[in-house]
PDB file of C-alpha atoms and ligand atoms in Angstrom:
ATOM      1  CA  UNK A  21      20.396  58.629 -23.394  1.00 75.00           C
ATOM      2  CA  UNK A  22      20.791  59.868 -26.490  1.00 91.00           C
ATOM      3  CA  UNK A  23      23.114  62.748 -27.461  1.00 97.00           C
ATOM      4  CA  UNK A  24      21.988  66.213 -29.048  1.00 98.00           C
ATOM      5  CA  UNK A  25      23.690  66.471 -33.137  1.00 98.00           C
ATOM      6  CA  UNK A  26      23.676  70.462 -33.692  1.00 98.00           C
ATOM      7  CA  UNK A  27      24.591  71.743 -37.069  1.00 98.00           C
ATOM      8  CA  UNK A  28      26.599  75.477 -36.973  1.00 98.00           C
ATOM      9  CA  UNK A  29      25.555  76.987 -40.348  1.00 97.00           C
ATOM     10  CA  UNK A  30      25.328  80.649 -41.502  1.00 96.00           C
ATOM     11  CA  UNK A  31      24.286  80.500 -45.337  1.00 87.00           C
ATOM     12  CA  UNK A  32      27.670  82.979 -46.407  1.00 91.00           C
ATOM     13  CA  UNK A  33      31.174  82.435 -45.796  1.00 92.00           C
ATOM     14  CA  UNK A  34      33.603  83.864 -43.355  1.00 94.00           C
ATOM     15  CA  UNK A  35      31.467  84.628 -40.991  1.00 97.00           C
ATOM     16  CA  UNK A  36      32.555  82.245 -38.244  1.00 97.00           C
ATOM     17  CA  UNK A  37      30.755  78.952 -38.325  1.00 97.00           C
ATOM     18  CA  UNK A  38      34.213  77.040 -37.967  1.00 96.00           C
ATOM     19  CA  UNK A  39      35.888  79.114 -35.285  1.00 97.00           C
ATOM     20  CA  UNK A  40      32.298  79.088 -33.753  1.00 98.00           C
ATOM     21  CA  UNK A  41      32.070  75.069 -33.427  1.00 98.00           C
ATOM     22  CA  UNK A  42      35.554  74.743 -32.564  1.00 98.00           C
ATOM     23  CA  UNK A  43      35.563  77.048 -29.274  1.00 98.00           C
ATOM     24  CA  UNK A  44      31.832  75.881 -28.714  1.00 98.00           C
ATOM     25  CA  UNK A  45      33.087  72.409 -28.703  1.00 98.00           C
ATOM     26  CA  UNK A  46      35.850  72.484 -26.623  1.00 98.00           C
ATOM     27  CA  UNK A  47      33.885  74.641 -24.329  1.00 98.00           C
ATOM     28  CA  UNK A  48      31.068  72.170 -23.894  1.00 98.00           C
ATOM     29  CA  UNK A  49      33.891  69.524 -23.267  1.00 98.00           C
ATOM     30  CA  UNK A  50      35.822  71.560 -20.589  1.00 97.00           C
ATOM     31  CA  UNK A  51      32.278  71.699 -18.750  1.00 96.00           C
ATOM     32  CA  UNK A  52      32.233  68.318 -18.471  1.00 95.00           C
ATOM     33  CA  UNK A  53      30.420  67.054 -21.566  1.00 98.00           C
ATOM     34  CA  UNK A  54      31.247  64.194 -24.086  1.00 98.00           C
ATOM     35  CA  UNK A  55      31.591  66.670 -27.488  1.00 98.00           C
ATOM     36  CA  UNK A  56      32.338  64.865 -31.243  1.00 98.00           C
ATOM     37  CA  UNK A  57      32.720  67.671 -33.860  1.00 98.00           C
ATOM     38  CA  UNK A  58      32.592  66.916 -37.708  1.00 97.00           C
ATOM     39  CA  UNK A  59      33.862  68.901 -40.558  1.00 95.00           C
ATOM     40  CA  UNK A  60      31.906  68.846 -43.450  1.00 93.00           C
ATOM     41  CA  UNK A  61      33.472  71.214 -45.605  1.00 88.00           C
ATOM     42  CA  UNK A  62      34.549  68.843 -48.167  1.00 82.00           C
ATOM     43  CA  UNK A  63      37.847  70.004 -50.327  1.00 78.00           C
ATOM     44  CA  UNK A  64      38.169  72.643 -47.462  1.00 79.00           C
ATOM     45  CA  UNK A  65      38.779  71.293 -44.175  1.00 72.00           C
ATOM     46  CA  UNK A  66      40.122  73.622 -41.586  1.00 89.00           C
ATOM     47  CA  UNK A  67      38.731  73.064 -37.931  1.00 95.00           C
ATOM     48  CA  UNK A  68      41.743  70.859 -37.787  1.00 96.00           C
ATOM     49  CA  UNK A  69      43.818  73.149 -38.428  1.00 95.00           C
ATOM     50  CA  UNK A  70      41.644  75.527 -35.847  1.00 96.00           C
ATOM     51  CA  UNK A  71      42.481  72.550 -33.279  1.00 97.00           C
ATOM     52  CA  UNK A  72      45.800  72.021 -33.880  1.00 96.00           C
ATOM     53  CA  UNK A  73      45.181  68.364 -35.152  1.00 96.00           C
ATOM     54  CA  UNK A  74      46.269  68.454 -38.901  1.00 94.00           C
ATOM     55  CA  UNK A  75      48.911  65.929 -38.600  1.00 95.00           C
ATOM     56  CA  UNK A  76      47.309  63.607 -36.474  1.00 96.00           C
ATOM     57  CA  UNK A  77      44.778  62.938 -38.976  1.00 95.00           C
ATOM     58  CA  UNK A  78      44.780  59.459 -40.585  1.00 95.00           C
ATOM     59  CA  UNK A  79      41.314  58.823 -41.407  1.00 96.00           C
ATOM     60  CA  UNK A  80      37.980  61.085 -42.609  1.00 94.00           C
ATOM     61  CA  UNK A  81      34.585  61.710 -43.112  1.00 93.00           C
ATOM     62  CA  UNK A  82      34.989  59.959 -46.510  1.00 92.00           C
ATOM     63  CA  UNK A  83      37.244  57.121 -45.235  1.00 94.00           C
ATOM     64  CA  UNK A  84      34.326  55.935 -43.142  1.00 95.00           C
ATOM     65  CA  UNK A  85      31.505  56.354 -45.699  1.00 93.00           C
ATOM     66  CA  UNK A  86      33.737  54.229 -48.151  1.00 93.00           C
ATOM     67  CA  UNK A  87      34.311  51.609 -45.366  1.00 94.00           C
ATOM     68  CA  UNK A  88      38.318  52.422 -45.880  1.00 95.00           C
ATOM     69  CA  UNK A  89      37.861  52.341 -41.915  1.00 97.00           C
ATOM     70  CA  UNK A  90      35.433  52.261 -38.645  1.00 97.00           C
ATOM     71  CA  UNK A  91      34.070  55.373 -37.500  1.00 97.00           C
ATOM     72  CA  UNK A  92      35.598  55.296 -34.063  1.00 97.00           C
ATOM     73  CA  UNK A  93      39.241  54.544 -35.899  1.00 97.00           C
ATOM     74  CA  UNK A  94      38.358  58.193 -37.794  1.00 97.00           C
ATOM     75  CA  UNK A  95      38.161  60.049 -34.455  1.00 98.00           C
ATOM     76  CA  UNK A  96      41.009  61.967 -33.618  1.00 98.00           C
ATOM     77  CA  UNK A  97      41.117  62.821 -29.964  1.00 98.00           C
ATOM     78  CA  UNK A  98      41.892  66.710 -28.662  1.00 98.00           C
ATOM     79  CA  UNK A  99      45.372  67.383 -27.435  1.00 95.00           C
ATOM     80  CA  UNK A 100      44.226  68.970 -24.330  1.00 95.00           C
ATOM     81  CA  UNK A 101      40.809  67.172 -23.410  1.00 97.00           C
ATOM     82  CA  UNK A 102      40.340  63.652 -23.760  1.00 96.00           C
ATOM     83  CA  UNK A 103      36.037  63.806 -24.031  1.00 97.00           C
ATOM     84  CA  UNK A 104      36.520  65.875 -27.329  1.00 98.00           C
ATOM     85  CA  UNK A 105      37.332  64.284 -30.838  1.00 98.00           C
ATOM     86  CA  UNK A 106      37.242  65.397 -33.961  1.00 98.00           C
ATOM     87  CA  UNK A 107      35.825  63.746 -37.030  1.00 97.00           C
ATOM     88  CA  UNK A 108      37.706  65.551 -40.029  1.00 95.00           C
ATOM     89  CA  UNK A 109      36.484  66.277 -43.644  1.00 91.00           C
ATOM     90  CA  UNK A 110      38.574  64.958 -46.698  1.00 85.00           C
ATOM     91  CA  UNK A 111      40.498  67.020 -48.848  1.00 83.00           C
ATOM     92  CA  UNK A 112      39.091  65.064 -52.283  1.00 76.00           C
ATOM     93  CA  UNK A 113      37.453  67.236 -54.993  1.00 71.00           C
ATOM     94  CA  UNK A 114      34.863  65.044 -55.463  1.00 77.00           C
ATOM     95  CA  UNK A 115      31.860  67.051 -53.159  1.00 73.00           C
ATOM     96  CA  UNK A 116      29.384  64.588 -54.093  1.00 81.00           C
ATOM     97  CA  UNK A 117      31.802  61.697 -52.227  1.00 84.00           C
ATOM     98  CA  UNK A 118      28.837  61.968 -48.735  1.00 89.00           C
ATOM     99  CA  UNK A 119      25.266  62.207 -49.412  1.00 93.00           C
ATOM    100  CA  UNK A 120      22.648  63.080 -47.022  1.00 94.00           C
ATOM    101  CA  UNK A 121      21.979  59.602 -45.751  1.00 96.00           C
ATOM    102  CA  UNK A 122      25.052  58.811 -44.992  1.00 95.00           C
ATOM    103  CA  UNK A 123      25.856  61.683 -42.923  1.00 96.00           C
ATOM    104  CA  UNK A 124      22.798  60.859 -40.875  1.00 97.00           C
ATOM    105  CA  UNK A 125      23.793  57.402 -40.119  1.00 97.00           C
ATOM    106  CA  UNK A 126      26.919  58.683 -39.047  1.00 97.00           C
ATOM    107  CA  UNK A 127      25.485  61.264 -36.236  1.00 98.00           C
ATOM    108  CA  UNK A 128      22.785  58.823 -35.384  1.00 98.00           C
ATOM    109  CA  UNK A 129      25.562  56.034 -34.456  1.00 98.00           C
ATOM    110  CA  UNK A 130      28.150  59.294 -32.748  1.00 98.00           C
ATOM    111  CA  UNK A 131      24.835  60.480 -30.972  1.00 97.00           C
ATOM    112  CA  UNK A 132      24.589  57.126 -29.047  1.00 97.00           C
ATOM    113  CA  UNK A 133      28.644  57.827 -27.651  1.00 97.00           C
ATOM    114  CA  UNK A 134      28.555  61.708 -27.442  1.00 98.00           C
ATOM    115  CA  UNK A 135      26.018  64.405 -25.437  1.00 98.00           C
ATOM    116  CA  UNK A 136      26.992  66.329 -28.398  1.00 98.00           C
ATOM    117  CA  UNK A 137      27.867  66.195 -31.643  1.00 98.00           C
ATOM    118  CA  UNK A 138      28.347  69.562 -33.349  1.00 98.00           C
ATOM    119  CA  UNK A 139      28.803  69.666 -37.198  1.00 98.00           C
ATOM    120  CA  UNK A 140      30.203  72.670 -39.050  1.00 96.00           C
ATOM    121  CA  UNK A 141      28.738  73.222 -42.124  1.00 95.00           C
ATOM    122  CA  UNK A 142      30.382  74.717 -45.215  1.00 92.00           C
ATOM    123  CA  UNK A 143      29.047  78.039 -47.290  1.00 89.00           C
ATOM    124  CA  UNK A 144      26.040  77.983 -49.305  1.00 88.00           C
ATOM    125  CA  UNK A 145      22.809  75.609 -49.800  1.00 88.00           C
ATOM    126  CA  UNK A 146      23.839  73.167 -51.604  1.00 88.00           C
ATOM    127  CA  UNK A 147      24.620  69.830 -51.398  1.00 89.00           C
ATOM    128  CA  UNK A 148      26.780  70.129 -48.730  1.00 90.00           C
ATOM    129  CA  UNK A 149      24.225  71.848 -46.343  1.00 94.00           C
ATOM    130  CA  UNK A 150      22.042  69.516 -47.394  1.00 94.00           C
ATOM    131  CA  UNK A 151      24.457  66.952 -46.109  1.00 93.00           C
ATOM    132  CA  UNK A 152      25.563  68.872 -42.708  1.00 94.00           C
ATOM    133  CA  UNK A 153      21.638  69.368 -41.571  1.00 96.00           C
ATOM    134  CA  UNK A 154      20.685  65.993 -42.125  1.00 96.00           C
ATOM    135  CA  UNK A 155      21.754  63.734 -38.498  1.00 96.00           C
ATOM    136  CA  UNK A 156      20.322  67.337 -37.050  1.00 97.00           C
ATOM    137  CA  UNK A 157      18.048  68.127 -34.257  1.00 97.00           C
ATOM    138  CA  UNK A 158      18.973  71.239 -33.574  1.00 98.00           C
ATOM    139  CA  UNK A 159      20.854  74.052 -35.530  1.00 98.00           C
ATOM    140  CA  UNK A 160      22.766  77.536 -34.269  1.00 98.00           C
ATOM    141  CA  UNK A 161      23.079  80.180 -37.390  1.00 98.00           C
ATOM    142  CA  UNK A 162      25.744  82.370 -37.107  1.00 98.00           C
ATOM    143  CA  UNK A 163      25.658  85.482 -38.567  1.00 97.00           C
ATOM    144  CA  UNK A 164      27.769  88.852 -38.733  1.00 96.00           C
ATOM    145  CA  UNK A 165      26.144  92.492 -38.345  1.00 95.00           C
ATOM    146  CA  UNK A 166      26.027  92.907 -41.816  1.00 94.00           C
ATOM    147  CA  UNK A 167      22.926  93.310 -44.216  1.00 93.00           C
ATOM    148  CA  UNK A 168      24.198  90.044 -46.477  1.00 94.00           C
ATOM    149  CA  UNK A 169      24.988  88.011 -43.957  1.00 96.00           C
ATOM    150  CA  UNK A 170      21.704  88.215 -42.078  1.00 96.00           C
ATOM    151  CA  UNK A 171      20.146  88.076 -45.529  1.00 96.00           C
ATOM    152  CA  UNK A 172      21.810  84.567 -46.189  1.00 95.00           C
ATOM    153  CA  UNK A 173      20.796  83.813 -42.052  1.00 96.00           C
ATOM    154  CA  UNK A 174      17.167  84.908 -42.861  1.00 96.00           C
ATOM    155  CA  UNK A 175      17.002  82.126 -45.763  1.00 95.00           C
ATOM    156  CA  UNK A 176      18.788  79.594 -44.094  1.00 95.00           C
ATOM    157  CA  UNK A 177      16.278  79.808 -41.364  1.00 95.00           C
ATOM    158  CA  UNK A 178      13.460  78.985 -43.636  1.00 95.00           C
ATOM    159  CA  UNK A 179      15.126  76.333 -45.370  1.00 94.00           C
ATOM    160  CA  UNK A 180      15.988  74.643 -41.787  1.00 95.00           C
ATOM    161  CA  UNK A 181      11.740  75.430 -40.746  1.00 93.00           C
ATOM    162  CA  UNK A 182      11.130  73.061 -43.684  1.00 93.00           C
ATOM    163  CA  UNK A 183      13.047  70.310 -41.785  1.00 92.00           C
ATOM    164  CA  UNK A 184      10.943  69.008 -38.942  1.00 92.00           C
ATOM    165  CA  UNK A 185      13.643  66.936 -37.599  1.00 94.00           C
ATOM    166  CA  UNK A 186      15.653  70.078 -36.584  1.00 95.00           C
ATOM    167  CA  UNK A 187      13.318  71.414 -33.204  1.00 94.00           C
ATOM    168  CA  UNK A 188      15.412  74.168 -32.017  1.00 94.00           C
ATOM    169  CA  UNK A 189      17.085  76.939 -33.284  1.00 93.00           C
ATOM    170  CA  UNK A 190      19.400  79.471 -32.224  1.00 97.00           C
ATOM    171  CA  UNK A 191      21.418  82.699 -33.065  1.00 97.00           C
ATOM    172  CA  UNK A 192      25.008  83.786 -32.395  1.00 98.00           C
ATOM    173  CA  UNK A 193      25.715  87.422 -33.676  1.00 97.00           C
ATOM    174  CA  UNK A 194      29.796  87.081 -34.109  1.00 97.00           C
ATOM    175  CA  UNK A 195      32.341  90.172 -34.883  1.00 97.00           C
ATOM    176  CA  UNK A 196      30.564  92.431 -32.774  1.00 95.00           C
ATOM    177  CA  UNK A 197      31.948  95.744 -31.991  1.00 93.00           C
ATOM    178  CA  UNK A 198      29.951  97.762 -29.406  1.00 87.00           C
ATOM    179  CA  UNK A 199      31.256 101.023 -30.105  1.00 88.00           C
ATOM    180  CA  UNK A 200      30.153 100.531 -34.191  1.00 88.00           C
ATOM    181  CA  UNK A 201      27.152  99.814 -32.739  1.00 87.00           C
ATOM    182  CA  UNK A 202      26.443 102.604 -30.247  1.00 86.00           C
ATOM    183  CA  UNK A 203      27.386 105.151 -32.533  1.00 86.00           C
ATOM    184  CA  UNK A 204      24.704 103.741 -35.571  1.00 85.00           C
ATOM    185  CA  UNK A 205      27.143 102.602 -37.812  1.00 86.00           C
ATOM    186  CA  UNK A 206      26.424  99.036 -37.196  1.00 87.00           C
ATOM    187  CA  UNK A 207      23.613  96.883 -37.000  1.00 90.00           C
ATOM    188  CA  UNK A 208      22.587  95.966 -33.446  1.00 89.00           C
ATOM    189  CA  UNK A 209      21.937  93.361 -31.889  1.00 92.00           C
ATOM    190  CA  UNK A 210      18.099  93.673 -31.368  1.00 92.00           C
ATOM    191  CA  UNK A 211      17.688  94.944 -35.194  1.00 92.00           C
ATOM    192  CA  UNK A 212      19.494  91.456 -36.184  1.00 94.00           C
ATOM    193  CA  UNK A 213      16.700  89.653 -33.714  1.00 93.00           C
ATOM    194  CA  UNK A 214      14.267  91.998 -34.986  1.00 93.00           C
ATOM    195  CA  UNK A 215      15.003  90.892 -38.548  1.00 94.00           C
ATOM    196  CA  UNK A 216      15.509  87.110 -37.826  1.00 95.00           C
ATOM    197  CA  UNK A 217      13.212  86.635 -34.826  1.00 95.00           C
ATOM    198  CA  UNK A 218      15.230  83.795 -33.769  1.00 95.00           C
ATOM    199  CA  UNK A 219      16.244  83.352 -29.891  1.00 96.00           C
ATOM    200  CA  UNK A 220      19.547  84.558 -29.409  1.00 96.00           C
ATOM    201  CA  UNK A 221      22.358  82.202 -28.035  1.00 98.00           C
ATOM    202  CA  UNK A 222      25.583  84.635 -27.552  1.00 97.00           C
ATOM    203  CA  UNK A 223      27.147  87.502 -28.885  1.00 97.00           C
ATOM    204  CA  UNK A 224      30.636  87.354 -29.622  1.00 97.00           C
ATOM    205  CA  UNK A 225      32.549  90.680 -29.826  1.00 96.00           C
ATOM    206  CA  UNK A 226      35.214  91.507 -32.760  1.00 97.00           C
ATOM    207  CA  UNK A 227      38.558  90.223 -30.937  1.00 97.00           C
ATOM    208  CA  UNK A 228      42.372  89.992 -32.472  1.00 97.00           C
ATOM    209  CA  UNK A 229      42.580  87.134 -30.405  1.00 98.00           C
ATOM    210  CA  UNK A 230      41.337  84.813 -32.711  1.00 97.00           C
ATOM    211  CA  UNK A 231      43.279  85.253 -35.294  1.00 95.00           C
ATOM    212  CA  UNK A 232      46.292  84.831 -33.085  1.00 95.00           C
ATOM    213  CA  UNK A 233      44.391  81.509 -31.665  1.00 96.00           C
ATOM    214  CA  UNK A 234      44.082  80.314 -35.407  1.00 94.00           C
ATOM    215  CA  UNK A 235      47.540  80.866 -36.053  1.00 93.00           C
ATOM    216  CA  UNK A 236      48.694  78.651 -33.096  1.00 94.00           C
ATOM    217  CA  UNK A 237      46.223  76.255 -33.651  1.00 95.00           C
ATOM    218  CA  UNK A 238      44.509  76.881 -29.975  1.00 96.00           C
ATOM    219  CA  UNK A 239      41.071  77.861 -29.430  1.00 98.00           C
ATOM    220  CA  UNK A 240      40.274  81.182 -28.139  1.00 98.00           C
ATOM    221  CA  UNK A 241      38.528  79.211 -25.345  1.00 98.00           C
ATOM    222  CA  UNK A 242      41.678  77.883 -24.287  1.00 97.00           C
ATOM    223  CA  UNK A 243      43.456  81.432 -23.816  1.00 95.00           C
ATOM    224  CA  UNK A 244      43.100  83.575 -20.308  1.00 92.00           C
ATOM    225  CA  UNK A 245      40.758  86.446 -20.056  1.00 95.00           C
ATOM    226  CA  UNK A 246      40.064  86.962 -23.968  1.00 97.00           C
ATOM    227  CA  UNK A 247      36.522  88.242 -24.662  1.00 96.00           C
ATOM    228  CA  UNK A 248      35.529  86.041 -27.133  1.00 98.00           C
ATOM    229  CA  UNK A 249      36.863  83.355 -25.193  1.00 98.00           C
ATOM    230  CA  UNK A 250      34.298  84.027 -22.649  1.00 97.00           C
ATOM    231  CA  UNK A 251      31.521  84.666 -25.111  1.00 98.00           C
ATOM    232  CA  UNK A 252      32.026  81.402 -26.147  1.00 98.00           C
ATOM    233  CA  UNK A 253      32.260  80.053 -23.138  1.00 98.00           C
ATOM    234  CA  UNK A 254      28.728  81.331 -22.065  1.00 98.00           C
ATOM    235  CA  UNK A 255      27.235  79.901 -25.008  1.00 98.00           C
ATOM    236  CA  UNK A 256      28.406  76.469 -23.791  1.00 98.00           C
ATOM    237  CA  UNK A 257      27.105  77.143 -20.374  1.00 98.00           C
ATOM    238  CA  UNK A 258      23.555  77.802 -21.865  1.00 98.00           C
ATOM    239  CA  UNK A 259      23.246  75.013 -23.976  1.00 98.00           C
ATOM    240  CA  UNK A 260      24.306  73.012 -20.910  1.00 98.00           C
ATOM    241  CA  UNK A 261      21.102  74.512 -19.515  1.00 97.00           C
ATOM    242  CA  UNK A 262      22.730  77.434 -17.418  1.00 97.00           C
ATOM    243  CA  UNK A 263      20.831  80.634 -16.902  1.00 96.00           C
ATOM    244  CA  UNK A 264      23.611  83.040 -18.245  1.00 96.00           C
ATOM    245  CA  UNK A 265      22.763  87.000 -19.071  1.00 94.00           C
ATOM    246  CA  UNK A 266      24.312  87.794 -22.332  1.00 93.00           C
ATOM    247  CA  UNK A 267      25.926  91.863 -21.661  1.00 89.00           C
ATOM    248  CA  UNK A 268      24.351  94.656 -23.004  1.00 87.00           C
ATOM    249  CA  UNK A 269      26.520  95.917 -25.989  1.00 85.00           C
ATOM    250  CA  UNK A 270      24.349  98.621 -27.276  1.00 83.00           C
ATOM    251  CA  UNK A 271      23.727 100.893 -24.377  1.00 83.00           C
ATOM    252  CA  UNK A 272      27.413 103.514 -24.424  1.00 80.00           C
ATOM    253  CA  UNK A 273      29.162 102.950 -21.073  1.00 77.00           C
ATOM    254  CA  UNK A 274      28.565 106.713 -19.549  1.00 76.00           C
ATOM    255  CA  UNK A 275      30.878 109.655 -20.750  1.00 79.00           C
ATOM    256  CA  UNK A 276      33.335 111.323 -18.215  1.00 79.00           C
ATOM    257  CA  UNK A 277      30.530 113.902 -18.176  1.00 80.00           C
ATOM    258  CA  UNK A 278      27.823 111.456 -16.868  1.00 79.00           C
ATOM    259  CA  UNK A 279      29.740 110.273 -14.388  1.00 79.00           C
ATOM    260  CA  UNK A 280      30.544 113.923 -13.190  1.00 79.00           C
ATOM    261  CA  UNK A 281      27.136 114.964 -12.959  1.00 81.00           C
ATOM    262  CA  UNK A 282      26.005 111.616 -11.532  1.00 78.00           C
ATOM    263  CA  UNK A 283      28.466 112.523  -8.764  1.00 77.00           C
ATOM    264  CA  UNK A 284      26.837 116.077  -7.888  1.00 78.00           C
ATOM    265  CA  UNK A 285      23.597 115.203  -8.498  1.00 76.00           C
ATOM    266  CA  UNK A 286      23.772 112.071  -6.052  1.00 70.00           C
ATOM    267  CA  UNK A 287      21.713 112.661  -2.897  1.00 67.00           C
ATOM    268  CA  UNK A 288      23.990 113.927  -0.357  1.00 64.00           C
ATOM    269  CA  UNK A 289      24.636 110.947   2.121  1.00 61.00           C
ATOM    270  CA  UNK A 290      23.820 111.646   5.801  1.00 60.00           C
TER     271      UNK A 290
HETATM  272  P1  ADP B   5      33.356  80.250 -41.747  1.00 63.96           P
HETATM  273  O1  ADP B   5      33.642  78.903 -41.192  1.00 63.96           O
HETATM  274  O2  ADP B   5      31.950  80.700 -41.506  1.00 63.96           O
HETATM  275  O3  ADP B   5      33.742  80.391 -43.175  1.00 63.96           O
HETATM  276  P2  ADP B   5      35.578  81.120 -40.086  1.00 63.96           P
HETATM  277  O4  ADP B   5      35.262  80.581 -38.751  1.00 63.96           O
HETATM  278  O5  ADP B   5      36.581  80.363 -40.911  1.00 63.96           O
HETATM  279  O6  ADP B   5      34.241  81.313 -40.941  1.00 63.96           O
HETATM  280  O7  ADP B   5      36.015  82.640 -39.901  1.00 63.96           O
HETATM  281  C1  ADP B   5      36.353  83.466 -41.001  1.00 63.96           C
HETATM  282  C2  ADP B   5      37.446  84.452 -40.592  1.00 63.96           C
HETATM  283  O8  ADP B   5      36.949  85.371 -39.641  1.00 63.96           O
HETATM  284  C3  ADP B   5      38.642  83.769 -39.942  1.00 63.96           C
HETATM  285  O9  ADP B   5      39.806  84.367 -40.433  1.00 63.96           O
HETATM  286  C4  ADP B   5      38.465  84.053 -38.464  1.00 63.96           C
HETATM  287  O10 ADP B   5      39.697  84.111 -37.796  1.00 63.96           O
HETATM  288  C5  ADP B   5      37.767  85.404 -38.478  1.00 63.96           C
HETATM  289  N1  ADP B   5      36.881  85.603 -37.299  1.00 63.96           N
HETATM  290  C6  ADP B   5      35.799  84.880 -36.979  1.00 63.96           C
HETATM  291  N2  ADP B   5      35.206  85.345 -35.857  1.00 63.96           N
HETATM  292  C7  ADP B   5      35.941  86.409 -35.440  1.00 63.96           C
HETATM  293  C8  ADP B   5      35.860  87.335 -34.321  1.00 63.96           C
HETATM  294  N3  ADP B   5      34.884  87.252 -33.408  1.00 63.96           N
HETATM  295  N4  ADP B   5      36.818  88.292 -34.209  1.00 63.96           N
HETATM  296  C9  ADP B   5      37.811  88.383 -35.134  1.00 63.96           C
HETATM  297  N5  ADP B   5      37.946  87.548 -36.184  1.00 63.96           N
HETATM  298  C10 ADP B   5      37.031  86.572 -36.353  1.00 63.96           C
HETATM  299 MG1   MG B   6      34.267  77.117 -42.232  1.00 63.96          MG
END
């Protein structure tokens, strides 16, 4: 059977497309499944760095594509889990060094060894999107709450409609912070659906844990009880095919006063 190649794009930077495939990945791999993850960024690379794998990295994206080495000799394997590898991007200047068809022949031949292979996509439309979408069948756009990023989702998604290769696609609304968005000073999560009418994948809530899980080179997966760690652990679960509800952050938890008057106002019990 043949594996499923999903491309993590977002159209703007910084909004979490790497830190999004690298805690998706190892998520999907802790649940049992077979997970290759590529860095395209070209010049930029950093989910290595996200994994804690920069100095294991002999070989890259470009070392393969110029034949310098085999593809399986590229893939460096996770600390931690031994189903999930990482195939990393180079650090040449040279962004025209992978072109579309060869980054397809490179997920078609991972696809036949991995039940997933997730790429991360760098910033903008260019060639290097062009490049990350093209092995795809199936894309997750990440976006933030903000009115540019979903702008830069909302074109993405119509530039990845054009590709009929790519069947499925899916939203994650990262940086979330309920309390912005209960009190109207933050898009919500159905006026980002509204806008995008894509089906929604996960929502991943604003959390200081991952930037202490970038500094140590550990996904946030990987940490006890963080909640984006268990955001992003959902996500995997539904992509496995698990029915998971995804919380309700718009609705304000009830006020002291609520509660109060839910108490007195309670039938009496008998
Ligand atoms: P991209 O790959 O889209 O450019 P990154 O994954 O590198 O984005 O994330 C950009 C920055 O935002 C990083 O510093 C990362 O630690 C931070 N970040 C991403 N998601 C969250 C989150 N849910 N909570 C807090 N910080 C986050
Ligand atoms: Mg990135």
């Amino acid at each position: 059977m043949s594996g499923r190649v999903i491309v993590i794009t977002s159209g703007k930077g910084g909004v979490g497309k790497t830190t999004s495939t690298a805690n998706i990945g190892t998520a999907l791999a802790k649940n049992g499944a077979r997970v290759v993850m590529i860095d395209t960024d070209i010049g930029l690379r950093n989910l290595d760095l996200l994994m804690g794998l920069e100095n294991r990295i002999v070989y890259t994206l470009v070392d393969v594509i110029e034949e310098k080495c085999k593809l399986n000799q590229a893939l460096v394997k996770d600390k931690k889990i031994p189903t999930l590898s990482l195939l990393a991007a180079a650090q040449t200047r040279d962004k025209t060094a992978v072109n579309a068809e060869q980054m397809k022949e490179i997920c078609d031949k991972l696809k036949e060894e991995f039940d997933f292979v997730l790429v991360d996509c760098p910033a903008g439309i260019e060639q290097g999107f062009q490049n990350a979408i093209a092995g795809a069948n199936e894309a997750i756009i990440i976006t933030t709450p903000e009115m540019a990023a979903v702008r830069d989702a909302d074109r993405i998604i119509g530039l990845l409609e054009v590709k009929e290769e790519i069947l499925s696609y899916k939203l994650v609304l990262n940086r979330v912070r309920p309390r912005m968005i209960q009190s109207n000073d933050m898009l919500g999560v159905t006026d980002v659906q509204d806008i995008l009418s894509v089906k929604l994948l996960g929502v991943i809530p604003e959390d200081e844990n991952i930037i202490v899980s970038t500094n140590k080179g550990e996904p946030v997966v990987n940490m006890e009880n963080t909640k984006a760690g268990e955001a992003y652990n959902n996500i995997a679960r539904r992509l496995l095919g698990e029915e998971v509800e995804i919380p309700d952050f718009e609705t304000p938890p009830p006020t002291f006063v609520d509660r109060l008057k839910n108490l007195f106002l309670a039938p009496a019990k008998v």
